[in-house]
Structure formats: C-alpha cells, structure tokens
mmCIF file of C-alpha atoms in Angstrom:
data_model
loop_
_atom_site.group_PDB
_atom_site.id
_atom_site.type_symbol
_atom_site.label_atom_id
_atom_site.label_comp_id
_atom_site.label_asym_id
_atom_site.label_seq_id
_atom_site.Cartn_x
_atom_site.Cartn_y
_atom_site.Cartn_z
ATOM 1 C CA VAL A 1 0.645 0.101 0.179
ATOM 2 C CA MET A 2 1.212 3.587 -1.025
ATOM 3 C CA GLU A 3 -0.456 6.627 0.679
ATOM 4 C CA PHE A 4 -0.854 9.515 -1.646
ATOM 5 C CA GLU A 5 -1.290 12.643 -0.876
ATOM 6 C CA THR A 6 -3.605 14.885 -3.518
ATOM 7 C CA LEU A 7 -2.574 17.972 -4.257
ATOM 8 C CA GLU A 8 -5.793 20.112 -4.534
ATOM 9 C CA GLY A 9 -8.020 21.114 -1.896
ATOM 10 C CA GLY A 10 -11.521 19.753 -1.796
ATOM 11 C CA TYR A 11 -14.714 17.104 -0.802
ATOM 12 C CA MET A 12 -15.081 13.689 -1.106
ATOM 13 C CA ALA A 13 -17.954 13.348 -2.776
ATOM 14 C CA LYS A 14 -17.829 9.423 -3.567
ATOM 15 C CA ILE A 15 -16.381 6.757 -2.396
ATOM 16 C CA PHE A 16 -16.239 3.799 -5.669
ATOM 17 C CA VAL A 17 -13.559 1.741 -3.348
ATOM 18 C CA PRO A 18 -14.249 1.004 -0.164
ATOM 19 C CA ALA A 19 -10.452 0.669 2.000
ATOM 20 C CA GLY A 20 -8.636 -2.306 2.063
ATOM 21 C CA ALA A 21 -9.755 -3.695 -1.046
ATOM 22 C CA LYS A 22 -7.188 -5.586 -3.140
ATOM 23 C CA ASP A 23 -6.852 -6.359 -6.984
ATOM 24 C CA ILE A 24 -7.818 -2.514 -8.259
ATOM 25 C CA ALA A 25 -7.114 -2.459 -11.422
ATOM 26 C CA VAL A 26 -4.933 -0.163 -13.572
ATOM 27 C CA ASN A 27 -6.515 3.184 -14.270
ATOM 28 C CA SER A 28 -9.347 2.578 -12.380
ATOM 29 C CA PRO A 29 -11.462 5.774 -10.596
ATOM 30 C CA VAL A 30 -11.469 5.095 -6.550
ATOM 31 C CA CYS A 31 -13.186 8.318 -5.972
ATOM 32 C CA ILE A 32 -14.619 11.301 -6.732
ATOM 33 C CA MET A 33 -13.926 14.949 -5.276
ATOM 34 C CA VAL A 34 -15.784 18.367 -5.342
ATOM 35 C CA GLU A 35 -14.637 21.687 -5.568
ATOM 36 C CA ASN A 36 -17.083 22.883 -3.352
ATOM 37 C CA GLU A 37 -19.089 21.439 -0.287
ATOM 38 C CA GLU A 38 -22.186 21.906 -1.269
ATOM 39 C CA ASP A 39 -21.749 19.753 -4.964
ATOM 40 C CA VAL A 40 -20.882 16.487 -2.219
ATOM 41 C CA ALA A 41 -25.039 15.798 -2.909
ATOM 42 C CA ALA A 42 -24.877 15.509 -6.528
ATOM 43 C CA PHE A 43 -22.532 12.696 -6.752
ATOM 44 C CA ALA A 44 -24.662 10.951 -3.733
ATOM 45 C CA ASP A 45 -26.514 8.566 -6.514
ATOM 46 C CA TYR A 46 -23.507 8.710 -8.447
ATOM 47 C CA PRO A 47 -22.796 5.347 -10.278
ATOM 48 C CA MET A 48 -19.642 3.593 -10.298
ATOM 49 C CA PRO A 49 -18.108 4.373 -14.556
ATOM 50 C CA ASP A 50 -18.317 0.459 -16.433
ATOM 51 C CA GLY A 51 -14.365 -0.279 -16.495
ATOM 52 C CA GLY A 52 -13.658 0.499 -12.554
ATOM 53 C CA ALA A 53 -16.688 -1.551 -11.962
ATOM 54 C CA ALA A 54 -16.091 -4.745 -13.788
ATOM 55 C CA ALA A 55 -12.210 -3.951 -12.347
ATOM 56 C CA VAL A 56 -13.743 -3.853 -8.865
ATOM 57 C CA ALA A 57 -15.980 -6.379 -8.354
ATOM 58 C CA GLU A 58 -13.244 -8.877 -10.323
ATOM 59 C CA PRO A 59 -11.979 -9.660 -6.919
ATOM 60 C CA LYS A 60 -15.194 -9.830 -5.531
ATOM 61 C CA LYS A 61 -16.061 -13.010 -8.079
ATOM 62 C CA GLU A 62 -12.192 -14.459 -6.878
ATOM 63 C CA SER A 63 -14.078 -15.341 -3.991
ATOM 64 C CA ALA A 64 -17.528 -16.559 -5.035
ATOM 65 C CA PRO A 65 -16.730 -20.026 -4.569
ATOM 66 C CA ALA A 66 -15.528 -20.574 -0.649
ATOM 67 C CA SER A 67 -18.749 -18.035 0.270
ATOM 68 C CA THR A 68 -21.794 -20.630 -2.134
ATOM 69 C CA PRO A 69 -22.766 -23.156 -0.346
ATOM 70 C CA SER A 70 -23.866 -24.714 -3.649
ATOM 71 C CA VAL A 71 -23.386 -28.103 -3.300
ATOM 72 C CA PRO A 72 -21.464 -28.662 0.229
ATOM 73 C CA ALA A 73 -23.541 -31.146 1.241
ATOM 74 C CA SER A 74 -22.020 -34.065 -2.292
ATOM 75 C CA THR A 75 -18.455 -32.166 -1.586
ATOM 76 C CA PRO A 76 -17.722 -31.884 1.861
ATOM 77 C CA PRO A 77 -13.891 -32.575 1.513
ATOM 78 C CA PRO A 78 -12.540 -31.331 -0.743
ATOM 79 C CA ALA A 79 -14.244 -27.465 0.283
ATOM 80 C CA ALA A 80 -11.889 -28.828 3.040
ATOM 81 C CA VAL A 81 -9.045 -29.436 1.754
ATOM 82 C CA PRO A 82 -7.815 -26.238 -0.078
ATOM 83 C CA GLN A 83 -7.959 -24.125 3.918
ATOM 84 C CA PRO A 84 -5.309 -26.270 5.180
ATOM 85 C CA VAL A 85 -3.585 -25.917 1.734
ATOM 86 C CA SER A 86 -3.529 -22.463 1.899
ATOM 87 C CA MET A 87 -2.164 -21.665 4.973
ATOM 88 C CA PRO A 88 0.763 -22.878 4.895
ATOM 89 C CA THR A 89 1.971 -21.451 1.968
ATOM 90 C CA ILE A 90 1.709 -18.012 3.779
ATOM 91 C CA ALA A 91 4.074 -18.900 7.168
ATOM 92 C CA ALA A 92 6.656 -20.729 3.903
ATOM 93 C CA PRO A 93 8.235 -17.945 2.244
ATOM 94 C CA PRO A 94 10.320 -17.296 6.164
ATOM 95 C CA SER A 95 11.924 -20.105 5.293
ATOM 96 C CA ALA A 96 12.322 -20.631 1.393
ATOM 97 C CA GLY A 97 14.703 -17.110 1.809
ATOM 98 C CA ARG A 98 11.541 -15.051 0.257
ATOM 99 C CA ILE A 99 11.146 -11.639 2.001
ATOM 100 C CA PHE A 100 7.624 -10.470 2.390
ATOM 101 C CA ALA A 101 7.977 -6.740 3.138
ATOM 102 C CA SER A 102 5.681 -3.533 2.281
ATOM 103 C CA PRO A 103 6.194 -0.468 -0.344
ATOM 104 C CA ARG A 104 6.676 1.728 2.773
ATOM 105 C CA ALA A 105 8.711 -0.747 5.104
ATOM 106 C CA ARG A 106 11.110 -1.275 2.134
ATOM 107 C CA ILE A 107 11.474 2.060 1.804
ATOM 108 C CA MET A 108 12.473 2.906 4.850
ATOM 109 C CA ALA A 109 15.112 0.300 5.312
ATOM 110 C CA ALA A 110 16.843 1.125 2.688
ATOM 111 C CA ASP A 111 16.975 5.112 4.217
ATOM 112 C CA LYS A 112 17.528 3.772 7.297
ATOM 113 C CA GLY A 113 20.322 0.713 6.350
ATOM 114 C CA VAL A 114 18.827 -1.473 7.596
ATOM 115 C CA ASP A 115 19.214 -5.199 6.780
ATOM 116 C CA LEU A 116 14.888 -6.375 6.139
ATOM 117 C CA SER A 117 16.828 -10.125 6.893
ATOM 118 C CA SER A 118 16.666 -9.141 10.570
ATOM 119 C CA VAL A 119 14.031 -7.662 10.742
ATOM 120 C CA ALA A 120 11.200 -9.927 12.624
ATOM 121 C CA GLY A 121 7.592 -8.620 11.100
ATOM 122 C CA SER A 122 4.730 -8.032 13.233
ATOM 123 C CA GLY A 123 2.208 -8.453 10.256
ATOM 124 C CA PRO A 124 0.114 -11.707 8.604
ATOM 125 C CA GLY A 125 2.338 -14.319 8.044
ATOM 126 C CA GLY A 126 6.180 -12.323 9.085
ATOM 127 C CA ARG A 127 4.865 -9.794 6.604
ATOM 128 C CA ILE A 128 7.314 -6.579 7.705
ATOM 129 C CA ARG A 129 5.403 -3.358 7.889
ATOM 130 C CA ALA A 130 6.601 -0.272 7.945
ATOM 131 C CA MET A 131 6.514 0.044 12.497
ATOM 132 C CA ASP A 132 9.036 -3.035 12.774
ATOM 133 C CA ILE A 133 11.335 -0.905 10.463
ATOM 134 C CA SER A 134 10.660 2.014 13.110
ATOM 135 C CA SER A 135 11.766 -0.132 15.563
ATOM 136 C CA ALA A 136 14.518 -1.209 14.186
ATOM 137 C CA SER A 137 18.546 -0.182 14.342
ATOM 138 C CA PRO A 138 21.016 1.000 11.110
ATOM 139 C CA SER A 139 22.632 -2.552 10.592
ATOM 140 C CA LEU A 140 26.037 -3.714 8.528
ATOM 141 C CA VAL A 141 25.366 -3.893 4.811
ATOM 142 C CA SER A 142 26.620 -5.729 1.634
ATOM 143 C CA THR A 143 26.575 -4.520 -1.039
ATOM 144 C CA GLY A 144 28.288 -5.137 -4.188
ATOM 145 C CA THR A 145 31.048 -2.683 -3.911
ATOM 146 C CA GLY A 146 31.827 -2.752 -0.206
ATOM 147 C CA SER A 147 29.776 -2.836 3.685
ATOM 148 C CA PHE A 148 29.289 0.716 5.395
ATOM 149 C CA THR A 149 27.153 1.232 8.701
ATOM 150 C CA ASP A 150 24.678 4.457 8.688
ATOM 151 C CA ILE A 151 24.593 6.411 11.949
ATOM 152 C CA ASP A 152 22.322 7.980 13.731
ATOM 153 C CA VAL A 153 22.833 11.317 14.037
ATOM 154 C CA THR A 154 22.618 12.992 17.557
ATOM 155 C CA ASN A 155 20.840 15.938 18.921
ATOM 156 C CA VAL A 156 24.236 18.126 19.081
ATOM 157 C CA ARG A 157 26.062 16.636 16.074
ATOM 158 C CA LYS A 158 22.879 18.817 13.886
ATOM 159 C CA VAL A 159 23.035 21.532 16.245
ATOM 160 C CA ILE A 160 26.680 21.441 14.678
ATOM 161 C CA ALA A 161 25.088 20.275 11.520
ATOM 162 C CA ASP A 162 22.655 23.363 11.198
ATOM 163 C CA ARG A 163 25.632 26.356 13.127
ATOM 164 C CA LEU A 164 27.539 25.331 10.352
ATOM 165 C CA VAL A 165 25.587 25.193 6.862
ATOM 166 C CA MET A 166 23.901 28.296 7.877
ATOM 167 C CA ALA A 167 27.240 30.191 8.498
ATOM 168 C CA LYS A 168 29.550 29.009 5.799
ATOM 169 C CA GLN A 169 25.862 30.211 3.039
ATOM 170 C CA SER A 170 25.028 33.242 4.963
ATOM 171 C CA ILE A 171 28.388 35.080 6.276
ATOM 172 C CA PRO A 172 30.894 35.542 2.969
ATOM 173 C CA HIS A 173 33.914 34.387 4.101
ATOM 174 C CA TYR A 174 37.880 35.138 3.503
ATOM 175 C CA TYR A 175 40.854 34.077 4.491
ATOM 176 C CA LEU A 176 43.778 36.212 5.275
ATOM 177 C CA SER A 177 47.825 33.604 6.759
ATOM 178 C CA ILE A 178 50.850 34.482 7.859
ATOM 179 C CA ASP A 179 53.954 32.608 9.906
ATOM 180 C CA LEU A 180 54.880 33.163 12.888
ATOM 181 C CA ARG A 181 58.861 32.761 14.152
ATOM 182 C CA MET A 182 57.996 30.718 17.411
ATOM 183 C CA ASP A 183 61.643 31.040 19.071
ATOM 184 C CA GLU A 184 61.575 33.354 21.665
ATOM 185 C CA LEU A 185 57.709 31.727 22.263
ATOM 186 C CA LEU A 186 59.499 28.938 23.016
ATOM 187 C CA ARG A 187 62.167 29.782 24.950
ATOM 188 C CA ILE A 188 60.582 31.743 27.509
ATOM 189 C CA ARG A 189 57.862 28.753 27.575
ATOM 190 C CA SER A 190 60.506 26.487 28.434
ATOM 191 C CA GLU A 191 61.735 29.092 31.779
ATOM 192 C CA LEU A 192 58.254 29.536 32.941
ATOM 193 C CA ASN A 193 57.596 25.996 33.511
ATOM 194 C CA SER A 194 60.766 24.944 35.223
ATOM 195 C CA HIS A 195 60.608 27.980 37.302
ATOM 196 C CA THR A 196 60.207 26.883 41.158
ATOM 197 C CA SER A 197 56.568 28.963 40.732
ATOM 198 C CA VAL A 198 54.889 27.430 37.786
ATOM 199 C CA ALA A 199 57.334 23.868 37.938
ATOM 200 C CA GLY A 200 54.455 20.693 40.146
ATOM 201 C CA LYS A 201 51.124 23.093 39.203
ATOM 202 C CA THR A 202 51.080 23.618 35.785
ATOM 203 C CA LYS A 203 52.546 22.868 32.475
ATOM 204 C CA LEU A 204 51.774 26.451 30.152
ATOM 205 C CA SER A 205 51.465 25.129 26.361
ATOM 206 C CA VAL A 206 51.447 26.617 22.729
ATOM 207 C CA ASN A 207 47.840 27.670 23.274
ATOM 208 C CA ASP A 208 47.738 29.627 25.997
ATOM 209 C CA PHE A 209 50.031 32.222 24.739
ATOM 210 C CA VAL A 210 48.170 32.056 21.232
ATOM 211 C CA ILE A 211 44.401 33.401 23.450
ATOM 212 C CA LYS A 212 46.676 35.483 25.533
ATOM 213 C CA ALA A 213 48.223 37.265 22.689
ATOM 214 C CA ALA A 214 44.673 36.690 20.427
ATOM 215 C CA ALA A 215 43.022 38.753 23.372
ATOM 216 C CA LEU A 216 45.557 41.465 23.262
ATOM 217 C CA ALA A 217 45.756 41.837 19.767
ATOM 218 C CA MET A 218 41.490 42.553 20.205
ATOM 219 C CA LYS A 219 42.488 45.362 22.814
ATOM 220 C CA THR A 220 44.807 46.800 20.054
ATOM 221 C CA VAL A 221 42.338 46.442 16.707
ATOM 222 C CA PRO A 222 38.543 46.237 18.985
ATOM 223 C CA GLU A 223 37.024 46.298 14.654
ATOM 224 C CA VAL A 224 37.671 42.113 15.037
ATOM 225 C CA ASN A 225 36.173 42.027 18.652
ATOM 226 C CA SER A 226 32.461 42.518 17.404
ATOM 227 C CA SER A 227 29.547 41.250 15.376
ATOM 228 C CA TRP A 228 26.470 41.654 12.778
ATOM 229 C CA MET A 229 23.517 43.025 13.718
ATOM 230 C CA ASP A 230 21.733 43.049 10.300
ATOM 231 C CA SER A 231 20.796 46.474 10.930
ATOM 232 C CA PHE A 232 24.158 47.781 13.124
ATOM 233 C CA ILE A 233 27.133 46.094 13.719
ATOM 234 C CA ARG A 234 28.061 45.861 17.986
ATOM 235 C CA GLN A 235 31.428 46.086 19.284
ATOM 236 C CA TYR A 236 31.855 44.354 21.948
ATOM 237 C CA HIS A 237 34.407 45.677 25.556
ATOM 238 C CA TYR A 238 35.500 42.246 27.014
ATOM 239 C CA VAL A 239 36.756 39.763 24.759
ATOM 240 C CA ASP A 240 35.709 36.206 25.831
ATOM 241 C CA ILE A 241 37.583 33.735 23.500
ATOM 242 C CA SER A 242 35.850 30.108 23.122
ATOM 243 C CA VAL A 243 38.572 27.758 22.713
ATOM 244 C CA ALA A 244 37.209 24.582 19.973
ATOM 245 C CA VAL A 245 37.450 21.353 21.719
ATOM 246 C CA SER A 246 36.713 17.795 20.032
ATOM 247 C CA THR A 247 34.592 15.205 22.364
ATOM 248 C CA ASP A 248 32.513 12.179 21.283
ATOM 249 C CA ASN A 249 29.809 13.991 21.068
ATOM 250 C CA GLY A 250 31.281 16.538 18.614
ATOM 251 C CA LEU A 251 33.324 19.927 18.422
ATOM 252 C CA ILE A 252 31.998 21.659 21.416
ATOM 253 C CA THR A 253 33.634 25.870 22.012
ATOM 254 C CA PRO A 254 34.553 26.529 25.909
ATOM 255 C CA ILE A 255 34.636 30.065 26.515
ATOM 256 C CA VAL A 256 38.009 31.414 28.512
ATOM 257 C CA LYS A 257 35.782 34.808 29.569
ATOM 258 C CA ASN A 258 37.724 38.202 29.761
ATOM 259 C CA ALA A 259 41.385 36.522 28.793
ATOM 260 C CA ASP A 260 42.614 39.914 27.626
ATOM 261 C CA GLN A 261 42.678 40.289 31.524
ATOM 262 C CA LYS A 262 43.996 37.114 32.659
ATOM 263 C CA GLY A 263 47.640 35.510 32.442
ATOM 264 C CA LEU A 264 48.991 32.900 31.242
ATOM 265 C CA VAL A 265 48.705 30.655 34.513
ATOM 266 C CA ALA A 266 44.948 31.452 34.381
ATOM 267 C CA ILE A 267 44.600 30.656 31.237
ATOM 268 C CA ASN A 268 46.095 27.138 31.210
ATOM 269 C CA THR A 269 43.574 26.897 34.648
ATOM 270 C CA ASP A 270 40.999 27.430 32.650
ATOM 271 C CA VAL A 271 41.124 25.318 29.691
ATOM 272 C CA LEU A 272 41.982 22.578 30.932
ATOM 273 C CA ASP A 273 39.408 22.837 32.782
ATOM 274 C CA LEU A 274 36.531 23.549 30.772
ATOM 275 C CA ALA A 275 37.638 20.944 27.911
ATOM 276 C CA GLU A 276 37.511 17.989 31.000
ATOM 277 C CA ARG A 277 34.594 19.160 31.776
ATOM 278 C CA ALA A 278 33.124 19.583 27.677
ATOM 279 C CA ARG A 279 33.923 15.516 27.197
ATOM 280 C CA ALA A 280 31.520 14.543 30.532
ATOM 281 C CA LYS A 281 28.755 17.116 29.591
ATOM 282 C CA ARG A 282 28.445 19.230 32.542
ATOM 283 C CA LEU A 283 29.368 22.576 31.215
ATOM 284 C CA ARG A 284 26.860 24.904 32.294
ATOM 285 C CA PRO A 285 25.176 26.401 29.262
ATOM 286 C CA GLU A 286 27.128 29.820 29.715
ATOM 287 C CA GLU A 287 30.505 28.364 29.747
ATOM 288 C CA PHE A 288 30.151 27.690 26.245
ATOM 289 C CA GLN A 289 27.240 29.753 24.927
ATOM 290 C CA GLY A 290 28.860 33.721 23.094
ATOM 291 C CA GLY A 291 31.956 34.029 22.865
ATOM 292 C CA THR A 292 33.932 37.040 20.376
ATOM 293 C CA PHE A 293 36.570 35.450 19.704
ATOM 294 C CA THR A 294 37.306 31.892 18.557
ATOM 295 C CA ILE A 295 40.160 29.918 18.229
ATOM 296 C CA SER A 296 41.104 25.994 16.391
ATOM 297 C CA ASN A 297 44.101 25.020 17.604
ATOM 298 C CA LEU A 298 45.286 21.021 15.234
ATOM 299 C CA GLY A 299 48.630 22.118 15.222
ATOM 300 C CA MET A 300 48.801 18.864 18.144
ATOM 301 C CA PHE A 301 48.170 16.509 14.926
ATOM 302 C CA GLY A 302 49.852 17.817 12.841
ATOM 303 C CA VAL A 303 48.192 19.945 10.307
ATOM 304 C CA LYS A 304 50.150 22.771 8.974
ATOM 305 C CA ASN A 305 47.777 25.054 8.036
ATOM 306 C CA PHE A 306 43.779 24.897 7.823
ATOM 307 C CA SER A 307 40.845 27.654 6.768
ATOM 308 C CA ALA A 308 38.337 27.598 10.172
ATOM 309 C CA ILE A 309 34.299 27.936 9.618
ATOM 310 C CA ILE A 310 32.904 31.281 11.706
ATOM 311 C CA ASN A 311 31.509 30.840 15.109
ATOM 312 C CA PRO A 312 28.533 32.831 14.420
ATOM 313 C CA PRO A 313 27.129 35.773 15.773
ATOM 314 C CA GLN A 314 31.510 36.037 15.888
ATOM 315 C CA SER A 315 32.975 37.822 13.136
ATOM 316 C CA CYS A 316 36.822 36.270 13.120
ATOM 317 C CA ILE A 317 37.682 32.540 13.511
ATOM 318 C CA LEU A 318 41.785 32.115 14.161
ATOM 319 C CA ALA A 319 42.884 28.589 12.618
ATOM 320 C CA VAL A 320 46.439 27.386 14.252
ATOM 321 C CA GLY A 321 48.550 25.210 13.077
ATOM 322 C CA THR A 322 52.009 23.286 13.723
ATOM 323 C CA ALA A 323 55.282 24.566 14.947
ATOM 324 C CA GLU A 324 57.790 22.820 12.610
ATOM 325 C CA LYS A 325 61.973 23.801 11.632
ATOM 326 C CA ARG A 326 62.352 25.406 8.099
ATOM 327 C CA LEU A 327 65.161 27.455 7.158
ATOM 328 C CA VAL A 328 64.416 31.322 6.364
ATOM 329 C CA PRO A 329 66.250 34.131 5.231
ATOM 330 C CA ASP A 330 69.137 35.355 7.895
ATOM 331 C CA GLU A 331 71.420 38.100 6.550
ATOM 332 C CA ASP A 332 73.692 37.599 9.574
ATOM 333 C CA SER A 333 74.178 34.365 8.622
ATOM 334 C CA GLU A 334 77.662 32.749 6.509
ATOM 335 C CA THR A 335 75.377 30.722 3.939
ATOM 336 C CA GLY A 336 72.309 32.974 4.466
ATOM 337 C CA PHE A 337 69.863 31.071 5.366
ATOM 338 C CA SER A 338 69.181 29.575 9.618
ATOM 339 C CA THR A 339 67.015 27.911 11.011
ATOM 340 C CA ALA A 340 63.582 28.710 13.024
ATOM 341 C CA THR A 341 60.628 27.128 14.202
ATOM 342 C CA VAL A 342 58.075 28.443 12.543
ATOM 343 C CA MET A 343 53.791 27.410 12.393
ATOM 344 C CA SER A 344 50.806 29.069 10.768
ATOM 345 C CA VAL A 345 47.841 30.613 11.399
ATOM 346 C CA THR A 346 44.878 31.761 9.316
ATOM 347 C CA LEU A 347 42.534 34.414 9.807
ATOM 348 C CA SER A 348 38.311 33.326 8.442
ATOM 349 C CA CYS A 349 36.879 36.746 9.130
ATOM 350 C CA ASP A 350 33.837 38.010 7.966
ATOM 351 C CA HIS A 351 33.979 41.133 5.378
ATOM 352 C CA ARG A 352 30.409 42.083 6.373
ATOM 353 C CA VAL A 353 32.460 43.680 9.767
ATOM 354 C CA VAL A 354 35.974 43.065 9.129
ATOM 355 C CA ASP A 355 37.494 44.394 6.139
ATOM 356 C CA GLY A 356 40.640 43.140 4.790
ATOM 357 C CA ALA A 357 42.749 45.742 5.798
ATOM 358 C CA VAL A 358 41.589 45.768 9.245
ATOM 359 C CA GLY A 359 42.233 41.728 9.740
ATOM 360 C CA ALA A 360 45.576 42.639 8.388
ATOM 361 C CA GLN A 361 46.688 45.042 11.097
ATOM 362 C CA TRP A 362 44.948 42.215 13.772
ATOM 363 C CA LEU A 363 47.665 39.987 12.268
ATOM 364 C CA ALA A 364 50.422 42.322 12.788
ATOM 365 C CA ALA A 365 49.431 42.680 16.075
ATOM 366 C CA PHE A 366 49.258 38.947 17.134
ATOM 367 C CA ARG A 367 52.153 38.940 15.495
ATOM 368 C CA ARG A 368 54.230 40.797 17.318
ATOM 369 C CA LEU A 369 52.414 39.695 20.438
ATOM 370 C CA ILE A 370 53.473 35.810 19.017
ATOM 371 C CA GLU A 371 57.155 36.786 18.423
ATOM 372 C CA SER A 372 58.168 39.131 21.768
ATOM 373 C CA PRO A 373 55.913 37.416 24.069
ATOM 374 C CA ASN A 374 57.464 39.426 26.570
ATOM 375 C CA SER A 375 55.686 42.312 25.557
ATOM 376 C CA MET A 376 52.625 40.824 26.891
ATOM 377 C CA LEU A 377 53.673 39.890 30.614
ATOM 378 C CA LEU A 378 53.936 43.268 31.368
#
C-alpha cells in the first residue's frame, strides 16, 4: 500500500473503492472529489463507471467459490482441503528465503540502512511493516562494492551541522594567512615551565600564549571584537575567547572569560578545566554559548594550516597549525639562511564586519605579541 497525498484541496463526494479493497485495476477511478461542499450531494447516487465497476467486481467473483455453499453436502472433503493447504503457503516464505515486506517498509529500510532479513515482521505471515523498520537499528549492509554502517545523528551533531551550514552559506568568509617565528616564545615557555612558582602546578602550552596574544590583539584592534546584527554592528568591550574542543559528540567551544585580563597560568587552568568538563558533558550553557572570538588549534595533530568556519555571531576565527622547523633567510648567517621554528595561522573573517585591512592589522598585532612574548607579560 502506498500513500498518495492529493495536490488539490476539496471534499470527498463519492467513494467507489472501499478501504482495504485489493486487486484494483490500474486507471480505475477510486473516488470523486469536488471543490465546493455544496456539490457533494449531487454525487450521492452517482454510479461506478463501467470499466471501474468491472475492475472492482472481479475480486469479489474470485471469493465467490468460498462463500457459495451450492454443493457443500455432496463434496465436503474438497471444500476443506484448500483451506489447510493455503495456510502453510503464507508461513512458508521466510524459510524459502523470500522476504515479505510492504513497499513503504522497503523504502524506509533502504533509507535507514536496515537489513530486512534481520527484522522480524509483525504483519500477517511474518510480513514486515513500516512500524517494524521504525524500531529497528541500522545494521551493517553488504553491497556489491563493499559495506557501510549508518550512524544515527545525535541532537548535538544536528545542531552543529545546522549552525555550520548556516554560517558557511550566510557569512561572506575571506581568509588571511601568515607565518610566525616561534623560537622566542618556545624559549620563554620552557623557562616559565621550569620556574619554581609554575613547575608542579601546571605546564604552559603554546595554545595558552596564542589565547593571550589573541585577546590582547583584540584590544588593539577592537573592530575584530564585533558581531554583525543585520541593522548595526555590535562592538564588545570585553574579550571572551572560545576555544574549540573535540568531544565524542562533536565540536564544542567553551569560553575563557575576559581572557585579556588573565595571566597565562589562569588561562591554562581555565582551558584544562573547561575541556575536561566539556568531554564529560558537564558544561553549563553560559560556559559555551556566546564568546567574541574563536581559536581552533589542530597543530597537535601535525596539521600545517587550515581554514576554519566562523562561529556565529562572532566575526572571526583563528585557525592554528603546527610549529615546524624551516629554513628562513638570515643576513647575519654566513650561509645566508638559518633554521627557525615557524607556525602558520589563518584568520577567517566576516567581510560584513571586518574589512581586509582591519584583518591584516589584527594579524600584525598578533604577530608582534607572538614573536615578542615578553610584551604580553607586561
């Protein structure tokens, strides 16, 4: 049985084929619909068209032998034999390898990735119905080219997907990339981690310096610390940095509040705590909703560079790659070059809020802080 929704509105004036009827000939009329309610009475005695009457009448003639007891007394055994013979043929298909399922159940099974042979049908004779597929779990499906598993989308993943599609389709992205010299920052990081007041309590990461530098750069170029609000641009007077964290349920961005006012140790403590509670699903809504700027760091996975999607309603997101040794020009060296640790970053900007020159100014301020980390400690 296939459901069909009419394309036109109206009123049912006459029904030719009752519900549950079978073996209806193709192109046979099943009902009459009228546009106005007052026209319904005019079709109360409307006869079935000839072609349709014959088509509907035929199934009734087939059932006549079972209902006409014209010679039941003279031949009782033959009348009883067909019934037990026909019953086993209904239950036989499962053992014969054929799967009985309604058309709707077959479509649902294909869409959901459910193997019909693994579903126990609740219909007559073990027939699989749509309700059986609704309660079935996706299974490993073998095809001519391989196999696959369909995984249900969680609510969190659905929200993430919707927001990413909305951001990519509605925000005019553009991208700015630069390379940063990391040698001085790594030296100071190593020095601070070995300091007696820091050692044993925490271990500063490169990401802590990136968060601090980004927050201070936002104060230098406040236009980046803004959001597009359709009829106006909202510029924030505080700096809340969202940090992308990967969890089993998808990406979440807990917020380091007032990052520009915090020291490196405080930022490190906040990030570790937020990341741990994010993976344990213990974040409060206010700890991941909002933020004025986002940092996504894939450097620990060896990713050299990438372009991130803006996290609305923010106007920018910074994608941070890995730090690696490279040969760079060096006029003071006899060879004309030297080895340096370089990290690539890419700033994704909303062109409605941040013009190219403004984005470049922010990156310049960010570079000064990263390559001269002592300035962010003042």
